[in-house]
Amino acid sequence: MSGRDPDRRRALLDAADRVILREGPEASMAAIAAEAGITKPILYRHFGDKSGLYEALADRHVRTVIAQLRPAFAEVATDLRGRARTTITVYLDLISANLNLYRFLFHRASAEDTRMRSHMTALVRSLGEELGGVLAAERVAEPVRAQVLGHAFVGMVQTTGDWWLEHPEVDRAEVVEGLVDVIVAAVSHRSGRASHAAGRG
């Protein structure tokens, strides 16, 4: 079916990226269609509807962010503090360098479309599950606690990053170190309790 042609969809997403980068999170669907040289109904037809277009943009960009974060938090040769610092720095650099896209996806599209909001939540949750799996595999915590920590860390970094984008006067390094301190303290607290319990046994 021509409406699902992957090359054509890619070209339309490229057009959407250009408009969003140029006009910000309030970029209109009409402007995106005009950039692609088509009408809005034809634009939607390639993605099923407007929600489909939003989800395709989310998949393109959020999955790219996740792919760039994965090597950092999965690097077993680095200590926890170093890995956390690298991962958070990469994330903050990515969202600040793509500010209009970030605000379009997390603020505008998610706010106006419940299906998109659910899709974005699922993408963020998948990263929390993956991080929890890494923590469990490395025996940083037992499986259930590892999942709790994985989701907590991802949610904390995402919401803090969102706040930081609204406060550019705050030094990025200060934000990173504050988050790293919380992550290391949470993991160390559990390890300390386990060691203490073992000592009493």
C-alpha positions as protocol buffer text, in pm:
chain_id: "A"
residue {
  index: 1
  type: MET
  ca { x: 0 y: 0 z: 0 }
}
residue {
  index: 2
  type: SER
  ca { x: 153 y: 332 z: -108 }
}
residue {
  index: 3
  type: GLY
  ca { x: 25 y: 511 z: 203 }
}
residue {
  index: 4
  type: ARG
  ca { x: 253 y: 292 z: 414 }
}
residue {
  index: 5
  type: ASP
  ca { x: 561 y: 321 z: 193 }
}
residue {
  index: 6
  type: PRO
  ca { x: 854 y: 344 z: 437 }
}
residue {
  index: 7
  type: ASP
  ca { x: 1061 y: 580 z: 222 }
}
residue {
  index: 8
  type: ARG
  ca { x: 768 y: 818 z: 183 }
}
residue {
  index: 9
  type: ARG
  ca { x: 694 y: 802 z: 556 }
}
residue {
  index: 10
  type: ARG
  ca { x: 1059 y: 878 z: 630 }
}
residue {
  index: 11
  type: ALA
  ca { x: 1048 y: 1182 z: 401 }
}
residue {
  index: 12
  type: LEU
  ca { x: 732 y: 1307 z: 573 }
}
residue {
  index: 13
  type: LEU
  ca { x: 890 y: 1264 z: 916 }
}
residue {
  index: 14
  type: ASP
  ca { x: 1193 y: 1458 z: 790 }
}
residue {
  index: 15
  type: ALA
  ca { x: 955 y: 1738 z: 687 }
}
residue {
  index: 16
  type: ALA
  ca { x: 791 y: 1729 z: 1031 }
}
residue {
  index: 17
  type: ASP
  ca { x: 1133 y: 1748 z: 1198 }
}
residue {
  index: 18
  type: ARG
  ca { x: 1228 y: 2055 z: 995 }
}
residue {
  index: 19
  type: VAL
  ca { x: 908 y: 2238 z: 1081 }
}
residue {
  index: 20
  type: ILE
  ca { x: 923 y: 2153 z: 1451 }
}
residue {
  index: 21
  type: LEU
  ca { x: 1288 y: 2253 z: 1475 }
}
residue {
  index: 22
  type: ARG
  ca { x: 1211 y: 2579 z: 1297 }
}
residue {
  index: 23
  type: GLU
  ca { x: 876 y: 2674 z: 1453 }
}
residue {
  index: 24
  type: GLY
  ca { x: 890 y: 2506 z: 1793 }
}
residue {
  index: 25
  type: PRO
  ca { x: 642 y: 2285 z: 1979 }
}
residue {
  index: 26
  type: GLU
  ca { x: 341 y: 2477 z: 1847 }
}
residue {
  index: 27
  type: ALA
  ca { x: 420 y: 2379 z: 1487 }
}
residue {
  index: 28
  type: SER
  ca { x: 95 y: 2308 z: 1304 }
}
residue {
  index: 29
  type: MET
  ca { x: 0 y: 2002 z: 1105 }
}
residue {
  index: 30
  type: ALA
  ca { x: -82 y: 2235 z: 815 }
}
residue {
  index: 31
  type: ALA
  ca { x: 276 y: 2367 z: 820 }
}
residue {
  index: 32
  type: ILE
  ca { x: 415 y: 2014 z: 823 }
}
residue {
  index: 33
  type: ALA
  ca { x: 195 y: 1915 z: 530 }
}
residue {
  index: 34
  type: ALA
  ca { x: 296 y: 2227 z: 340 }
}
residue {
  index: 35
  type: GLU
  ca { x: 664 y: 2154 z: 404 }
}
residue {
  index: 36
  type: ALA
  ca { x: 610 y: 1809 z: 253 }
}
residue {
  index: 37
  type: GLY
  ca { x: 416 y: 1952 z: -42 }
}
residue {
  index: 38
  type: ILE
  ca { x: 91 y: 1772 z: 41 }
}
residue {
  index: 39
  type: THR
  ca { x: -239 y: 1835 z: 220 }
}
residue {
  index: 40
  type: LYS
  ca { x: -319 y: 1744 z: 581 }
}
residue {
  index: 41
  type: PRO
  ca { x: -551 y: 1455 z: 486 }
}
residue {
  index: 42
  type: ILE
  ca { x: -278 y: 1301 z: 274 }
}
residue {
  index: 43
  type: LEU
  ca { x: -25 y: 1352 z: 555 }
}
residue {
  index: 44
  type: TYR
  ca { x: -251 y: 1170 z: 800 }
}
residue {
  index: 45
  type: ARG
  ca { x: -323 y: 895 z: 550 }
}
residue {
  index: 46
  type: HIS
  ca { x: 42 y: 789 z: 558 }
}
residue {
  index: 47
  type: PHE
  ca { x: 22 y: 739 z: 937 }
}
residue {
  index: 48
  type: GLY
  ca { x: -340 y: 638 z: 984 }
}
residue {
  index: 49
  type: ASP
  ca { x: -430 y: 963 z: 1166 }
}
residue {
  index: 50
  type: LYS
  ca { x: -270 y: 1246 z: 1361 }
}
residue {
  index: 51
  type: SER
  ca { x: -201 y: 1016 z: 1657 }
}
residue {
  index: 52
  type: GLY
  ca { x: -14 y: 786 z: 1421 }
}
residue {
  index: 53
  type: LEU
  ca { x: 205 y: 1074 z: 1308 }
}
residue {
  index: 54
  type: TYR
  ca { x: 279 y: 1171 z: 1668 }
}
residue {
  index: 55
  type: GLU
  ca { x: 369 y: 812 z: 1756 }
}
residue {
  index: 56
  type: ALA
  ca { x: 596 y: 778 z: 1453 }
}
residue {
  index: 57
  type: LEU
  ca { x: 783 y: 1092 z: 1559 }
}
residue {
  index: 58
  type: ALA
  ca { x: 809 y: 960 z: 1916 }
}
residue {
  index: 59
  type: ASP
  ca { x: 944 y: 627 z: 1796 }
}
residue {
  index: 60
  type: ARG
  ca { x: 1198 y: 800 z: 1575 }
}
residue {
  index: 61
  type: HIS
  ca { x: 1335 y: 1031 z: 1843 }
}
residue {
  index: 62
  type: VAL
  ca { x: 1272 y: 867 z: 2180 }
}
residue {
  index: 63
  type: ARG
  ca { x: 1404 y: 533 z: 2059 }
}
residue {
  index: 64
  type: THR
  ca { x: 1711 y: 714 z: 1926 }
}
residue {
  index: 65
  type: VAL
  ca { x: 1769 y: 868 z: 2268 }
}
residue {
  index: 66
  type: ILE
  ca { x: 1728 y: 528 z: 2436 }
}
residue {
  index: 67
  type: ALA
  ca { x: 1973 y: 373 z: 2190 }
}
residue {
  index: 68
  type: GLN
  ca { x: 2232 y: 635 z: 2281 }
}
residue {
  index: 69
  type: LEU
  ca { x: 2176 y: 592 z: 2655 }
}
residue {
  index: 70
  type: ARG
  ca { x: 2196 y: 213 z: 2651 }
}
residue {
  index: 71
  type: PRO
  ca { x: 2575 y: 178 z: 2607 }
}
residue {
  index: 72
  type: ALA
  ca { x: 2637 y: 423 z: 2892 }
}
residue {
  index: 73
  type: PHE
  ca { x: 2435 y: 251 z: 3162 }
}
residue {
  index: 74
  type: ALA
  ca { x: 2530 y: -98 z: 3043 }
}
residue {
  index: 75
  type: GLU
  ca { x: 2907 y: -29 z: 3060 }
}
residue {
  index: 76
  type: VAL
  ca { x: 3018 y: -279 z: 3323 }
}
residue {
  index: 77
  type: ALA
  ca { x: 3381 y: -165 z: 3321 }
}
residue {
  index: 78
  type: THR
  ca { x: 3288 y: 166 z: 3486 }
}
residue {
  index: 79
  type: ASP
  ca { x: 3186 y: 223 z: 3849 }
}
residue {
  index: 80
  type: LEU
  ca { x: 2825 y: 312 z: 3927 }
}
residue {
  index: 81
  type: ARG
  ca { x: 2893 y: 682 z: 3981 }
}
residue {
  index: 82
  type: GLY
  ca { x: 3080 y: 710 z: 3653 }
}
residue {
  index: 83
  type: ARG
  ca { x: 2812 y: 526 z: 3460 }
}
residue {
  index: 84
  type: ALA
  ca { x: 2533 y: 732 z: 3611 }
}
residue {
  index: 85
  type: ARG
  ca { x: 2720 y: 1055 z: 3538 }
}
residue {
  index: 86
  type: THR
  ca { x: 2785 y: 958 z: 3176 }
}
residue {
  index: 87
  type: THR
  ca { x: 2428 y: 842 z: 3115 }
}
residue {
  index: 88
  type: ILE
  ca { x: 2267 y: 1153 z: 3267 }
}
residue {
  index: 89
  type: THR
  ca { x: 2505 y: 1385 z: 3084 }
}
residue {
  index: 90
  type: VAL
  ca { x: 2426 y: 1219 z: 2752 }
}
residue {
  index: 91
  type: TYR
  ca { x: 2053 y: 1251 z: 2820 }
}
residue {
  index: 92
  type: LEU
  ca { x: 2065 y: 1618 z: 2919 }
}
residue {
  index: 93
  type: ASP
  ca { x: 2285 y: 1699 z: 2619 }
}
residue {
  index: 94
  type: LEU
  ca { x: 2039 y: 1527 z: 2384 }
}
residue {
  index: 95
  type: ILE
  ca { x: 1725 y: 1698 z: 2512 }
}
residue {
  index: 96
  type: SER
  ca { x: 1886 y: 2042 z: 2531 }
}
residue {
  index: 97
  type: ALA
  ca { x: 2023 y: 2007 z: 2177 }
}
residue {
  index: 98
  type: ASN
  ca { x: 1677 y: 1909 z: 2050 }
}
residue {
  index: 99
  type: LEU
  ca { x: 1468 y: 2134 z: 2270 }
}
residue {
  index: 100
  type: ASN
  ca { x: 1184 y: 2201 z: 2025 }
}
residue {
  index: 101
  type: LEU
  ca { x: 1141 y: 1832 z: 1944 }
}
residue {
  index: 102
  type: TYR
  ca { x: 1149 y: 1741 z: 2313 }
}
residue {
  index: 103
  type: ARG
  ca { x: 881 y: 1996 z: 2400 }
}
residue {
  index: 104
  type: PHE
  ca { x: 670 y: 1897 z: 2100 }
}
residue {
  index: 105
  type: LEU
  ca { x: 669 y: 1530 z: 2201 }
}
residue {
  index: 106
  type: PHE
  ca { x: 657 y: 1551 z: 2580 }
}
residue {
  index: 107
  type: HIS
  ca { x: 446 y: 1864 z: 2621 }
}
residue {
  index: 108
  type: ARG
  ca { x: 235 y: 1950 z: 2319 }
}
residue {
  index: 109
  type: ALA
  ca { x: 162 y: 1610 z: 2158 }
}
residue {
  index: 110
  type: SER
  ca { x: 130 y: 1421 z: 2487 }
}
residue {
  index: 111
  type: ALA
  ca { x: -99 y: 1686 z: 2632 }
}
residue {
  index: 112
  type: GLU
  ca { x: -343 y: 1695 z: 2343 }
}
residue {
  index: 113
  type: ASP
  ca { x: -357 y: 1325 z: 2252 }
}
residue {
  index: 114
  type: THR
  ca { x: -429 y: 1049 z: 2506 }
}
residue {
  index: 115
  type: ARG
  ca { x: -303 y: 775 z: 2274 }
}
residue {
  index: 116
  type: MET
  ca { x: 25 y: 960 z: 2232 }
}
residue {
  index: 117
  type: ARG
  ca { x: 52 y: 1012 z: 2608 }
}
residue {
  index: 118
  type: SER
  ca { x: 12 y: 638 z: 2663 }
}
residue {
  index: 119
  type: HIS
  ca { x: 270 y: 567 z: 2392 }
}
residue {
  index: 120
  type: MET
  ca { x: 525 y: 801 z: 2549 }
}
residue {
  index: 121
  type: THR
  ca { x: 462 y: 650 z: 2892 }
}
residue {
  index: 122
  type: ALA
  ca { x: 525 y: 304 z: 2749 }
}
residue {
  index: 123
  type: LEU
  ca { x: 853 y: 415 z: 2591 }
}
residue {
  index: 124
  type: VAL
  ca { x: 978 y: 565 z: 2918 }
}
residue {
  index: 125
  type: ARG
  ca { x: 859 y: 259 z: 3113 }
}
residue {
  index: 126
  type: SER
  ca { x: 1049 y: 29 z: 2878 }
}
residue {
  index: 127
  type: LEU
  ca { x: 1370 y: 215 z: 2962 }
}
residue {
  index: 128
  type: GLY
  ca { x: 1299 y: 178 z: 3334 }
}
residue {
  index: 129
  type: GLU
  ca { x: 1244 y: -195 z: 3288 }
}
residue {
  index: 130
  type: GLU
  ca { x: 1565 y: -226 z: 3090 }
}
residue {
  index: 131
  type: LEU
  ca { x: 1765 y: -39 z: 3353 }
}
residue {
  index: 132
  type: GLY
  ca { x: 1605 y: -253 z: 3624 }
}
residue {
  index: 133
  type: GLY
  ca { x: 1714 y: -561 z: 3433 }
}
residue {
  index: 134
  type: VAL
  ca { x: 2071 y: -433 z: 3422 }
}
residue {
  index: 135
  type: LEU
  ca { x: 2072 y: -364 z: 3797 }
}
residue {
  index: 136
  type: ALA
  ca { x: 1934 y: -711 z: 3868 }
}
residue {
  index: 137
  type: ALA
  ca { x: 2177 y: -885 z: 3631 }
}
residue {
  index: 138
  type: GLU
  ca { x: 2470 y: -715 z: 3801 }
}
residue {
  index: 139
  type: ARG
  ca { x: 2330 y: -805 z: 4144 }
}
residue {
  index: 140
  type: VAL
  ca { x: 2308 y: -441 z: 4242 }
}
residue {
  index: 141
  type: ALA
  ca { x: 1969 y: -532 z: 4388 }
}
residue {
  index: 142
  type: GLU
  ca { x: 1730 y: -826 z: 4391 }
}
residue {
  index: 143
  type: PRO
  ca { x: 1492 y: -833 z: 4090 }
}
residue {
  index: 144
  type: VAL
  ca { x: 1192 y: -655 z: 4242 }
}
residue {
  index: 145
  type: ARG
  ca { x: 1398 y: -379 z: 4403 }
}
residue {
  index: 146
  type: ALA
  ca { x: 1602 y: -350 z: 4083 }
}
residue {
  index: 147
  type: GLN
  ca { x: 1282 y: -275 z: 3891 }
}
residue {
  index: 148
  type: VAL
  ca { x: 1174 y: -21 z: 4153 }
}
residue {
  index: 149
  type: LEU
  ca { x: 1511 y: 151 z: 4130 }
}
residue {
  index: 150
  type: GLY
  ca { x: 1522 y: 134 z: 3751 }
}
residue {
  index: 151
  type: HIS
  ca { x: 1184 y: 306 z: 3714 }
}
residue {
  index: 152
  type: ALA
  ca { x: 1260 y: 552 z: 3993 }
}
residue {
  index: 153
  type: PHE
  ca { x: 1591 y: 657 z: 3841 }
}
residue {
  index: 154
  type: VAL
  ca { x: 1447 y: 699 z: 3490 }
}
residue {
  index: 155
  type: GLY
  ca { x: 1150 y: 899 z: 3617 }
}
residue {
  index: 156
  type: MET
  ca { x: 1370 y: 1117 z: 3836 }
}
residue {
  index: 157
  type: VAL
  ca { x: 1612 y: 1199 z: 3556 }
}
residue {
  index: 158
  type: GLN
  ca { x: 1333 y: 1267 z: 3307 }
}
residue {
  index: 159
  type: THR
  ca { x: 1139 y: 1504 z: 3533 }
}
residue {
  index: 160
  type: THR
  ca { x: 1453 y: 1677 z: 3660 }
}
residue {
  index: 161
  type: GLY
  ca { x: 1572 y: 1723 z: 3302 }
}
residue {
  index: 162
  type: ASP
  ca { x: 1235 y: 1877 z: 3218 }
}
residue {
  index: 163
  type: TRP
  ca { x: 1276 y: 2121 z: 3508 }
}
residue {
  index: 164
  type: TRP
  ca { x: 1634 y: 2202 z: 3406 }
}
residue {
  index: 165
  type: LEU
  ca { x: 1524 y: 2297 z: 3054 }
}
residue {
  index: 166
  type: GLU
  ca { x: 1310 y: 2568 z: 3214 }
}
residue {
  index: 167
  type: HIS
  ca { x: 1605 y: 2690 z: 3423 }
}
residue {
  index: 168
  type: PRO
  ca { x: 1899 y: 2731 z: 3186 }
}
residue {
  index: 169
  type: GLU
  ca { x: 2075 y: 2945 z: 3447 }
}
residue {
  index: 170
  type: VAL
  ca { x: 2140 y: 2628 z: 3650 }
}
residue {
  index: 171
  type: ASP
  ca { x: 2474 y: 2470 z: 3564 }
}
residue {
  index: 172
  type: ARG
  ca { x: 2432 y: 2132 z: 3399 }
}
residue {
  index: 173
  type: ALA
  ca { x: 2714 y: 1980 z: 3606 }
}
residue {
  index: 174
  type: GLU
  ca { x: 2530 y: 2071 z: 3926 }
}
residue {
  index: 175
  type: VAL
  ca { x: 2216 y: 1898 z: 3803 }
}
residue {
  index: 176
  type: VAL
  ca { x: 2411 y: 1589 z: 3696 }
}
residue {
  index: 177
  type: GLU
  ca { x: 2597 y: 1557 z: 4025 }
}
residue {
  index: 178
  type: GLY
  ca { x: 2280 y: 1602 z: 4227 }
}
residue {
  index: 179
  type: LEU
  ca { x: 2111 y: 1319 z: 4039 }
}
residue {
  index: 180
  type: VAL
  ca { x: 2419 y: 1099 z: 4061 }
}
residue {
  index: 181
  type: ASP
  ca { x: 2434 y: 1151 z: 4438 }
}
residue {
  index: 182
  type: VAL
  ca { x: 2074 y: 1031 z: 4475 }
}
residue {
  index: 183
  type: ILE
  ca { x: 2132 y: 723 z: 4259 }
}
residue {
  index: 184
  type: VAL
  ca { x: 2452 y: 622 z: 4435 }
}
residue {
  index: 185
  type: ALA
  ca { x: 2297 y: 683 z: 4778 }
}
residue {
  index: 186
  type: ALA
  ca { x: 1993 y: 467 z: 4693 }
}
residue {
  index: 187
  type: VAL
  ca { x: 2209 y: 177 z: 4579 }
}
residue {
  index: 188
  type: SER
  ca { x: 2467 y: 216 z: 4858 }
}
residue {
  index: 189
  type: HIS
  ca { x: 2195 y: 237 z: 5123 }
}
residue {
  index: 190
  type: ARG
  ca { x: 2060 y: -101 z: 5020 }
}
residue {
  index: 191
  type: SER
  ca { x: 2407 y: -255 z: 4999 }
}
residue {
  index: 192
  type: GLY
  ca { x: 2491 y: -117 z: 5342 }
}
residue {
  index: 193
  type: ARG
  ca { x: 2174 y: -265 z: 5492 }
}
residue {
  index: 194
  type: ALA
  ca { x: 2246 y: -602 z: 5335 }
}
residue {
  index: 195
  type: SER
  ca { x: 2603 y: -603 z: 5470 }
}
residue {
  index: 196
  type: HIS
  ca { x: 2481 y: -499 z: 5813 }
}
residue {
  index: 197
  type: ALA
  ca { x: 2222 y: -777 z: 5818 }
}
residue {
  index: 198
  type: ALA
  ca { x: 2480 y: -1032 z: 5708 }
}
residue {
  index: 199
  type: GLY
  ca { x: 2714 y: -917 z: 5986 }
}
residue {
  index: 200
  type: ARG
  ca { x: 2443 y: -961 z: 6248 }
}
residue {
  index: 201
  type: GLY
  ca { x: 2371 y: -1309 z: 6113 }
}
